[in-house]
Coordinates of C-alpha atoms in Angstrom, one line a residue:
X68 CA 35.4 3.8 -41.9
X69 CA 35.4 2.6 -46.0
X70 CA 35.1 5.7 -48.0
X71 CA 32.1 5.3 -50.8
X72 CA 33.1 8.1 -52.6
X73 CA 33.5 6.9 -56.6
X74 CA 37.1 6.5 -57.1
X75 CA 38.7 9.3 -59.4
X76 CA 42.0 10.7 -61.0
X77 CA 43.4 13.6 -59.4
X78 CA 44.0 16.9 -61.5
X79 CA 47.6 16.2 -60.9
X80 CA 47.7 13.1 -62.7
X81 CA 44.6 14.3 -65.1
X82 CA 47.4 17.5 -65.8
X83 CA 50.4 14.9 -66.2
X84 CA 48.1 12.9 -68.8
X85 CA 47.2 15.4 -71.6
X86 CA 48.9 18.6 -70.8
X87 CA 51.6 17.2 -73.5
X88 CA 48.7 16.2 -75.7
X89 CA 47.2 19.7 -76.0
X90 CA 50.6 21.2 -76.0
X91 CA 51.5 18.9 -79.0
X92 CA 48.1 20.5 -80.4
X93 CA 48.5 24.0 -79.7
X94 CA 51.9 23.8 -81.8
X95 CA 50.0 22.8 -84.7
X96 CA 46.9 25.5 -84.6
X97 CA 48.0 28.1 -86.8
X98 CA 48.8 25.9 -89.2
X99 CA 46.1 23.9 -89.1
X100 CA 43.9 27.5 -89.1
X101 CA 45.9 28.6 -92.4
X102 CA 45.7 25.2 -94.8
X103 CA 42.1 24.5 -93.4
X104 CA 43.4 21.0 -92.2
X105 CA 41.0 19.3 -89.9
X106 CA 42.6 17.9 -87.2
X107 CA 42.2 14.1 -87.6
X108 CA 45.7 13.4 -86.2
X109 CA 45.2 14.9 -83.3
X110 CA 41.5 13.6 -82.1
X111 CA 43.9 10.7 -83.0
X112 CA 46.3 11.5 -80.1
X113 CA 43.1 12.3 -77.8
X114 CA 41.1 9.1 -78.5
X115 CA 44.2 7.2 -77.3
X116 CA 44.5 8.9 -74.3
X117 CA 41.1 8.0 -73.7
X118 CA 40.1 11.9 -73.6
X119 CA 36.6 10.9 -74.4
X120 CA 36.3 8.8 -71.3
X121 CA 36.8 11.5 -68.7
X122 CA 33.6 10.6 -67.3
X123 CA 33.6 7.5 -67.7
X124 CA 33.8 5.7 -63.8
X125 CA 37.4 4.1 -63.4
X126 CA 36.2 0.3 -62.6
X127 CA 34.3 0.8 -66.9
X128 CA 38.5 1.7 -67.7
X129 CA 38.2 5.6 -67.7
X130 CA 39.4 8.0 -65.5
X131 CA 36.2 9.1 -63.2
X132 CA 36.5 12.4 -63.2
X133 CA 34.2 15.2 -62.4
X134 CA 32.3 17.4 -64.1
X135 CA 34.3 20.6 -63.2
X136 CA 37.5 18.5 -64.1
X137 CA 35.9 17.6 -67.5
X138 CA 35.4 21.5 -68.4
X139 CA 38.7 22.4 -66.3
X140 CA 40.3 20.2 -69.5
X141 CA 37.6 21.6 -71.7
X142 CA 39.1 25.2 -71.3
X143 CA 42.5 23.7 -71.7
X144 CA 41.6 21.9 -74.7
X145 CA 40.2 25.2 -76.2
X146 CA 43.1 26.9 -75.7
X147 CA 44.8 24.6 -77.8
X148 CA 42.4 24.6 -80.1
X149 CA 39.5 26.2 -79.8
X150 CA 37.7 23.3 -82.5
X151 CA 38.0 20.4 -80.6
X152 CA 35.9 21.0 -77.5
X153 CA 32.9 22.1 -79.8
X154 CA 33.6 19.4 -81.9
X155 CA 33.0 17.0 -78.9
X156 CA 30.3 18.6 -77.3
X157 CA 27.3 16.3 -77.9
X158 CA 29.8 13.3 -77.1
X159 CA 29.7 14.3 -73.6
X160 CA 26.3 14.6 -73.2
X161 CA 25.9 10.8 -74.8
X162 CA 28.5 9.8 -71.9
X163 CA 26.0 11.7 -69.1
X164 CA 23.6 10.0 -70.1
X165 CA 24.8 6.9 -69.6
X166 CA 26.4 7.5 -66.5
X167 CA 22.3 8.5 -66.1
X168 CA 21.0 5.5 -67.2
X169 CA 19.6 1.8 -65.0
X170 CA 22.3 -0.1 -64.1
X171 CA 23.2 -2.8 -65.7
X172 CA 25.0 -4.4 -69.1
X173 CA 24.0 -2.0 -71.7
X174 CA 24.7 0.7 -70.1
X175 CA 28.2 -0.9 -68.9
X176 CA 29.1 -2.2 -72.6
X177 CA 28.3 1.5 -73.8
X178 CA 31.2 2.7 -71.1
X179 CA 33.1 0.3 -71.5
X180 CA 33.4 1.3 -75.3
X181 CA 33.9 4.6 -74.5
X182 CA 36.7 3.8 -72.8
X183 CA 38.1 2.3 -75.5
X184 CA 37.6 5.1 -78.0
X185 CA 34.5 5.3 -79.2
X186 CA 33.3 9.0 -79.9
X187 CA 29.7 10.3 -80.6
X188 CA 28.5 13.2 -83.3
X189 CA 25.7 14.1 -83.9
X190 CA 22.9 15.6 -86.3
X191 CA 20.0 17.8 -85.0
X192 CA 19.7 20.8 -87.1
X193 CA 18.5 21.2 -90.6
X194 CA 18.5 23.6 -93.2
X195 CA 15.2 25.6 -93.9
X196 CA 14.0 24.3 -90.5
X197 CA 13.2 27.4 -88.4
X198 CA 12.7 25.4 -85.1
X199 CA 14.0 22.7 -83.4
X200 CA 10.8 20.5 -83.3
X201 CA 10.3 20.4 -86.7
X202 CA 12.2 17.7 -89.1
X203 CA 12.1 16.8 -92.6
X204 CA 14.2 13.6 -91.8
X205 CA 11.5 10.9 -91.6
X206 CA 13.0 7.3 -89.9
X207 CA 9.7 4.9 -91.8
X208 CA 8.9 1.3 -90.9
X209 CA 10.1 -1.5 -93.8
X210 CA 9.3 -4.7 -92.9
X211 CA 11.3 -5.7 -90.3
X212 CA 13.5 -2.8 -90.1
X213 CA 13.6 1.0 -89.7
X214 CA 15.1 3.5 -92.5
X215 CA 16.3 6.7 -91.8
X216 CA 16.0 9.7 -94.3
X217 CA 17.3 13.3 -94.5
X218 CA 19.5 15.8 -94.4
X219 CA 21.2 17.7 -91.7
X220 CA 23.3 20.9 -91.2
X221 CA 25.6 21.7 -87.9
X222 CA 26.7 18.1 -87.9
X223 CA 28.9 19.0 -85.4
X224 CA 32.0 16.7 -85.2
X225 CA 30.6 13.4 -86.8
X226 CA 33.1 13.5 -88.9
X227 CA 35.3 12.7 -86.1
X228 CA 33.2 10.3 -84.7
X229 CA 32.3 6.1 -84.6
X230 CA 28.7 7.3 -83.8
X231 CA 26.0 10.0 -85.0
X232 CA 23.4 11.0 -82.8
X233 CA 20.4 11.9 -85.3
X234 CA 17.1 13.6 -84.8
X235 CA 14.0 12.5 -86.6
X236 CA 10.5 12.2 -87.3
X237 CA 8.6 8.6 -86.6
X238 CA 4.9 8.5 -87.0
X239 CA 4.7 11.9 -85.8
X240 CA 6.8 12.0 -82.9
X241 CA 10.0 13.4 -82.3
X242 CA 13.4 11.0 -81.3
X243 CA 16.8 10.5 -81.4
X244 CA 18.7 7.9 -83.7
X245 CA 21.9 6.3 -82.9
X246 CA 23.8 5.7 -86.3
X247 CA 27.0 4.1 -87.1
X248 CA 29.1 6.6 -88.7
X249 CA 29.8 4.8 -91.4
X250 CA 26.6 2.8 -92.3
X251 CA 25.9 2.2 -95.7
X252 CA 23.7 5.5 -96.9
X253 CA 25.5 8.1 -94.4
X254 CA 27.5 10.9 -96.4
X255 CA 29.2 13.8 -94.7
X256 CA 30.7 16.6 -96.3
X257 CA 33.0 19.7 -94.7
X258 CA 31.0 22.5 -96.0
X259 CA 30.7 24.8 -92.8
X260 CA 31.4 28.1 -94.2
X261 CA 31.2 30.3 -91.7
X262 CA 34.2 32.4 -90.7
X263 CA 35.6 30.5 -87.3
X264 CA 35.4 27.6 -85.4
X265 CA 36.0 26.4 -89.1
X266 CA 37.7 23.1 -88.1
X267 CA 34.6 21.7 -86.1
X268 CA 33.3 19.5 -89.5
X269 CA 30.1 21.2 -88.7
X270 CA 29.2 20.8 -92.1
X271 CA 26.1 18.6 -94.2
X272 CA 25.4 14.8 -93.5
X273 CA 22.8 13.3 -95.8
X274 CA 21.3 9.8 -94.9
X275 CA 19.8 7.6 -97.3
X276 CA 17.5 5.1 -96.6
X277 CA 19.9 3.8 -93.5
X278 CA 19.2 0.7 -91.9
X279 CA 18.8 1.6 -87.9
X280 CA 17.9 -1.4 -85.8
X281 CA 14.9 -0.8 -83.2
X282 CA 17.7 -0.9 -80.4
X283 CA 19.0 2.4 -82.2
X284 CA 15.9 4.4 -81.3
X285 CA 16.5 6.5 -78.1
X286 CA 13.1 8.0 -77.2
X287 CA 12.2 11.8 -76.9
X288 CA 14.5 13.7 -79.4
X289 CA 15.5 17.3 -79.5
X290 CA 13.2 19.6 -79.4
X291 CA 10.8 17.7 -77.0
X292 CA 9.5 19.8 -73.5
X293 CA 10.7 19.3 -69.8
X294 CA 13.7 20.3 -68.1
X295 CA 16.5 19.0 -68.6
X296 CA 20.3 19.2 -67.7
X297 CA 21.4 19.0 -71.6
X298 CA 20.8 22.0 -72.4
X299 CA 23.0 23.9 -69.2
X300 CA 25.7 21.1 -70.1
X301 CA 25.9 22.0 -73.7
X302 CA 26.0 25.6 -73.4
X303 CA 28.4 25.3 -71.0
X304 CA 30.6 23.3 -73.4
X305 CA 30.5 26.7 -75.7
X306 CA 31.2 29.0 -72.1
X307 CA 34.3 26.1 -71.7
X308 CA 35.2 27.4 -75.6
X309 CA 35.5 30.8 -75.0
X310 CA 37.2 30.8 -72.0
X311 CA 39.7 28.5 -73.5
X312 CA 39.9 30.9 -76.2
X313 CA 40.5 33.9 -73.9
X314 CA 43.4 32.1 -72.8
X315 CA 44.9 31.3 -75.7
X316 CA 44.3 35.4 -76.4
X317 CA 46.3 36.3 -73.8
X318 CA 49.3 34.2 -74.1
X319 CA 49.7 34.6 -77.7
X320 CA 49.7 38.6 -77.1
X321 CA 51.7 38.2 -74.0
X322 CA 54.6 36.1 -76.4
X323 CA 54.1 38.9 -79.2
X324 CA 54.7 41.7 -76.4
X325 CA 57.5 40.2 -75.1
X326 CA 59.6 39.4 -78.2
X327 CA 58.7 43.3 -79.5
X328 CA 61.4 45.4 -79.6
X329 CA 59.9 48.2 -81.7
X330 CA 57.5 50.4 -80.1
X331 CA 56.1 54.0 -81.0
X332 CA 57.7 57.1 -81.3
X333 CA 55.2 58.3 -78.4
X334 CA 55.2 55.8 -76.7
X335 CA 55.8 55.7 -73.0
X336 CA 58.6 53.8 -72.9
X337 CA 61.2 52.2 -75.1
X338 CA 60.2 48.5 -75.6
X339 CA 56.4 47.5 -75.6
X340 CA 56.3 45.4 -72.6
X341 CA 57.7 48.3 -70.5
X342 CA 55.1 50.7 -72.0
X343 CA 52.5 50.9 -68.9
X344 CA 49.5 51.2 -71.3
X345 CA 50.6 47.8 -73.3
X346 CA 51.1 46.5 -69.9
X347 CA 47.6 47.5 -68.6
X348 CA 46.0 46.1 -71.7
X349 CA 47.7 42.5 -70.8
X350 CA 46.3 42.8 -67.5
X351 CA 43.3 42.9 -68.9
X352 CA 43.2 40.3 -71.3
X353 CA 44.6 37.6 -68.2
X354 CA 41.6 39.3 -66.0
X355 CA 39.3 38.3 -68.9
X356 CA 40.5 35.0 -69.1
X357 CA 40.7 34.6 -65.6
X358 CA 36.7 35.6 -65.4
X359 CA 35.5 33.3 -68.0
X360 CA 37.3 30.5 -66.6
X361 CA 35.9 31.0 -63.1
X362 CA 32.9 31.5 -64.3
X363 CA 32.5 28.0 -66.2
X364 CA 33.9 26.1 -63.1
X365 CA 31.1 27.7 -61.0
X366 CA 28.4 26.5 -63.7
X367 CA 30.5 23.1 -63.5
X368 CA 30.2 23.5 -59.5
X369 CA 25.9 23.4 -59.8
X370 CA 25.8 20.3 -62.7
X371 CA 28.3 18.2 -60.6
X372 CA 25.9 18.4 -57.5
X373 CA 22.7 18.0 -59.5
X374 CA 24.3 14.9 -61.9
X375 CA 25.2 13.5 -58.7
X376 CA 21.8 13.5 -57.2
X377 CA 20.7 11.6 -60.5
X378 CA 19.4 14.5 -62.5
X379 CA 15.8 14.4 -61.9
X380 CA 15.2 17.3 -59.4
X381 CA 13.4 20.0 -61.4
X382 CA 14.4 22.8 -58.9
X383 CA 18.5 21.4 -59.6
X384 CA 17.4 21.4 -63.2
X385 CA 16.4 25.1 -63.4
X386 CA 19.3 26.2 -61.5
X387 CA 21.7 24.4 -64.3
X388 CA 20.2 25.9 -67.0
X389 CA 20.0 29.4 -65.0
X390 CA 23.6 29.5 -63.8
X391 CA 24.6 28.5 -67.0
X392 CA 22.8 31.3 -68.8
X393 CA 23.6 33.8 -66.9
X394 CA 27.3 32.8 -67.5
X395 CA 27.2 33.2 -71.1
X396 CA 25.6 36.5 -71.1
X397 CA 28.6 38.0 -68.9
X398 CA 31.0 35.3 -70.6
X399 CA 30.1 36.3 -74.1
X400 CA 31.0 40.0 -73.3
X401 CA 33.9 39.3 -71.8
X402 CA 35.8 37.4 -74.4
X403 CA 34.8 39.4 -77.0
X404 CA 35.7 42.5 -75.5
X405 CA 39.4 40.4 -75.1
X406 CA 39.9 39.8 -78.4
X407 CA 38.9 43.0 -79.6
X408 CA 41.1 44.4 -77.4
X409 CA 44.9 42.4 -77.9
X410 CA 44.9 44.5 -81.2
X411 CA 45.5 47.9 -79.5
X412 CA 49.3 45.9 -78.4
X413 CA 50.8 46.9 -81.8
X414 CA 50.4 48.5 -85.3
X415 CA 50.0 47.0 -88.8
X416 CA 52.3 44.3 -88.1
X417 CA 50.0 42.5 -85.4
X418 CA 47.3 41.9 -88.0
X419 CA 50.0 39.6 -89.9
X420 CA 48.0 36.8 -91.6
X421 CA 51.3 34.7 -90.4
X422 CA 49.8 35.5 -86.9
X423 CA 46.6 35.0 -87.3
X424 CA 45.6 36.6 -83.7
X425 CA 42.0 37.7 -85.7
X426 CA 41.4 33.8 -85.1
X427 CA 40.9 34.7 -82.1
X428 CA 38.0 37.2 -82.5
X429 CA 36.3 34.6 -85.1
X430 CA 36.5 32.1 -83.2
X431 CA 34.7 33.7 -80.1
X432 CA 32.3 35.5 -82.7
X433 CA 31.2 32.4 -83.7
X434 CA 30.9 30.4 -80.7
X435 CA 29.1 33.0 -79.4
X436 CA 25.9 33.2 -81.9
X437 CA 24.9 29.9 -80.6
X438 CA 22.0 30.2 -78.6
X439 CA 22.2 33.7 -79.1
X440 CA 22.6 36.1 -76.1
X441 CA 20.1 38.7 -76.7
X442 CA 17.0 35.8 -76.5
X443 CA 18.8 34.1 -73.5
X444 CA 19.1 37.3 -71.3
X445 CA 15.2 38.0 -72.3
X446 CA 14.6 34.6 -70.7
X447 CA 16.3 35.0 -67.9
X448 CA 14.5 38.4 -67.1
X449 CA 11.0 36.5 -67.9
X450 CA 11.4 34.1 -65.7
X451 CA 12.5 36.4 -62.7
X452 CA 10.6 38.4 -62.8
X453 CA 7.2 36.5 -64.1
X454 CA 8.2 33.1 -63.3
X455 CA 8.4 31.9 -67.2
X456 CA 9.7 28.6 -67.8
X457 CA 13.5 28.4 -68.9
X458 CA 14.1 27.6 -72.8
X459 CA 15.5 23.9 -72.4
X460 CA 15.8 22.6 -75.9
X461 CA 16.6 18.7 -75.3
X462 CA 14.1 16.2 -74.0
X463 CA 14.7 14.9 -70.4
X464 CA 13.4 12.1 -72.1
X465 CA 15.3 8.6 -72.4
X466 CA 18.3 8.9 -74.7
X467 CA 20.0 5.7 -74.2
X468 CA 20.1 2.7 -75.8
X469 CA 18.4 -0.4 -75.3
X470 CA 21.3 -2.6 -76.3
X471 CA 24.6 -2.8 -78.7
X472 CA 24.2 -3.9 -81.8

């Protein structure tokens, strides 16, 4: 009998592709964390390698993988470094809903230049804006063509990106605006202040009376109701951060430990990594690591099955976003707790700034205030017990376009 089974690359050969890539990253991250370099070069090395087309079916030139391989190479991505996953994250929702989308040659051209490099960014939030159906950026009618005006905050990797996926105001309704990065009007600045996950270019991108073509407007934006699997997929893309995080954690404290020779005077034994309470404290970084991880495949587990069935059953839709926020609450405080916890390994000289293992810590703080945890798990206990609709924050609307300019 002929298989129909999608043809897909195997996690051997997946593993054989980038493991050298992120290796080649990971040798850079301190650096990069010290001199506030955003890593260009390296979404550089992963564009080649056509990182951004994981998803992308192998007969449209990428690889066909899953969704559980895509966040299997999430988590190893964050361990690298923990900006470039986030820095992706709305990318990969642009490719799902493609993959989503009618057959036919839009939606194959659109592959088909994912394939060959093209990356997505995007701009949702604002600043001042206290919820995510409200926008100050206005996209008004001029003659023939549209013009798009506003500013946005938490421009996530655009300035990475070929694309920006923008979310405006049009006579009242809410949608989503694909713009060319580079259009004449776009500005983006790397202003993110805040004290980790400072490489993502999640900074301010103004847009100035920018010329979008009808075929640009998407449909339902951000903000508009019904369930969706966006919002599940791009938390889980956060999950995929942490865990990748608490990886990185645990190796960097496991090299420290191992090169130590000094120890206490009290301690239990004469080097570090024969002390049994240093040991016990590794064993409980590579547990935390090995929990996060396991619990992001199993969120990947559910969105494989419903993206496979097309996405439209709202039972499959409410267990996405419900496995995925029940992750991040035990996720969360997990890593955290981690990279807390790798500073009890040593005295003064493990908070070197040469080190910079507090990166760590940041970096999990911050991931971790998106979407924050204390409204998700009051969600989660409203809609158990009373039957309250889930929070999904992204339209199930259409969000693809109509043809390529």
């Amino acid at each position: 009998m002929t298989s129909t089974a999608p043809h897909t690359t195997s996690d051997a050969d997946l593993d054989a592709v980038f493991g050298p890539i992120f290796d080649r990253i990971a040798a850079g991250a301190v650096d990069r964390e010290i001199d506030r370099r955003l890593p260009y070069e390296e979404v550089g090395w992963l564009r080649e390698a056509k990182f951004g087309a994981l998803r992308v079916p192998v007969e449209f030139g990428g690889y066909g993988a899953s969704v559980r391989q895509l966040f299997r190479l999430l988590i190893d991505l964050a361990a690298a470094e923990s900006n470039l996953p986030q820095a992706l994250r709305v990318h990969w929702s642009f490719v799902e809903d493609q993959l989503l989308a009618e057959p036919g040659p839009v939606r194959e051209r659109w592959l088909r230049s994912i394939a060959g490099g093209v990356l997505v960014g995007n701009a949702i939030t604002e600043p001042g804006v206290g919820a995510v159906d409200r926008y100050r950026t206005r996209l008004t009618r001029d003659g023939e063509r549209w013009l798009l005006s506003g500013v946005k905050y938490y421009s996530t990797g655009s300035l990475y990106a070929d694309y920006i996926l923008v979310a405006a105001e049009r006579d009242g309704d809410r949608v989503g605006v694909l713009v060319d990065a580079d259009a004449q009007g776009v500005r983006q600045h790397d202003d993110w202040d805040g004290f980790g996950q400072r490489l993502t270019a999640s900074g301010t991108t103004e847009f100035t009376d920018v010329a979008v073509p009808e075929d640009r407007i998407l449909g339902p934006g951000y903000g508009v109701p019904g369930a969706t699997y966006s919002t599940g997929y791009l938390q889980l893309v956060q999950l995929a951060v942490l865990a990748g995080i608490a990886k990185r954690a645990e190796s960097d404290a496991r090299e420290w430990v191992s090169a130590r020779t000094r120890g206490y005077t009290h301690s239990a034994a004469g080097l570090p990594r024969e002390d049994p309470l240093v040991q016990q404290v590794i064993g409980r970084l590579s547990a935390a690591a090995f929990a996060a991880r396991a619990s992001v495949l199993a969120v990947a587990d559910v969105l494989d099955e419903v993206l496979a069935a097309g996405a439209k059953d709202e039972p499959g839709l409410v267990a996405v976003e419900l496995a995925a926020a029940q992750a991040q609450l035990t996720v969360i405080d997990t890593v955290l707790a981690a990279t807390t916890q790798l500073f009890e390994l040593g005295g003064a000289s493990i908070v070197s700034e040469r080190l910079r293992l507090d990166r760590h810590w940041r970096n999990a703080r911050t991931i971790s205030v998106h979407n924050p945890a204390i409204q998700k798990a009051r969600a989660i206990g409203d809609h158990l017990l009373n039957g309250a609709e889930l929070p999904f924050a992204w339209s199930a609307g259409e969000r693809t376009p109509k043809e390529v300019a």
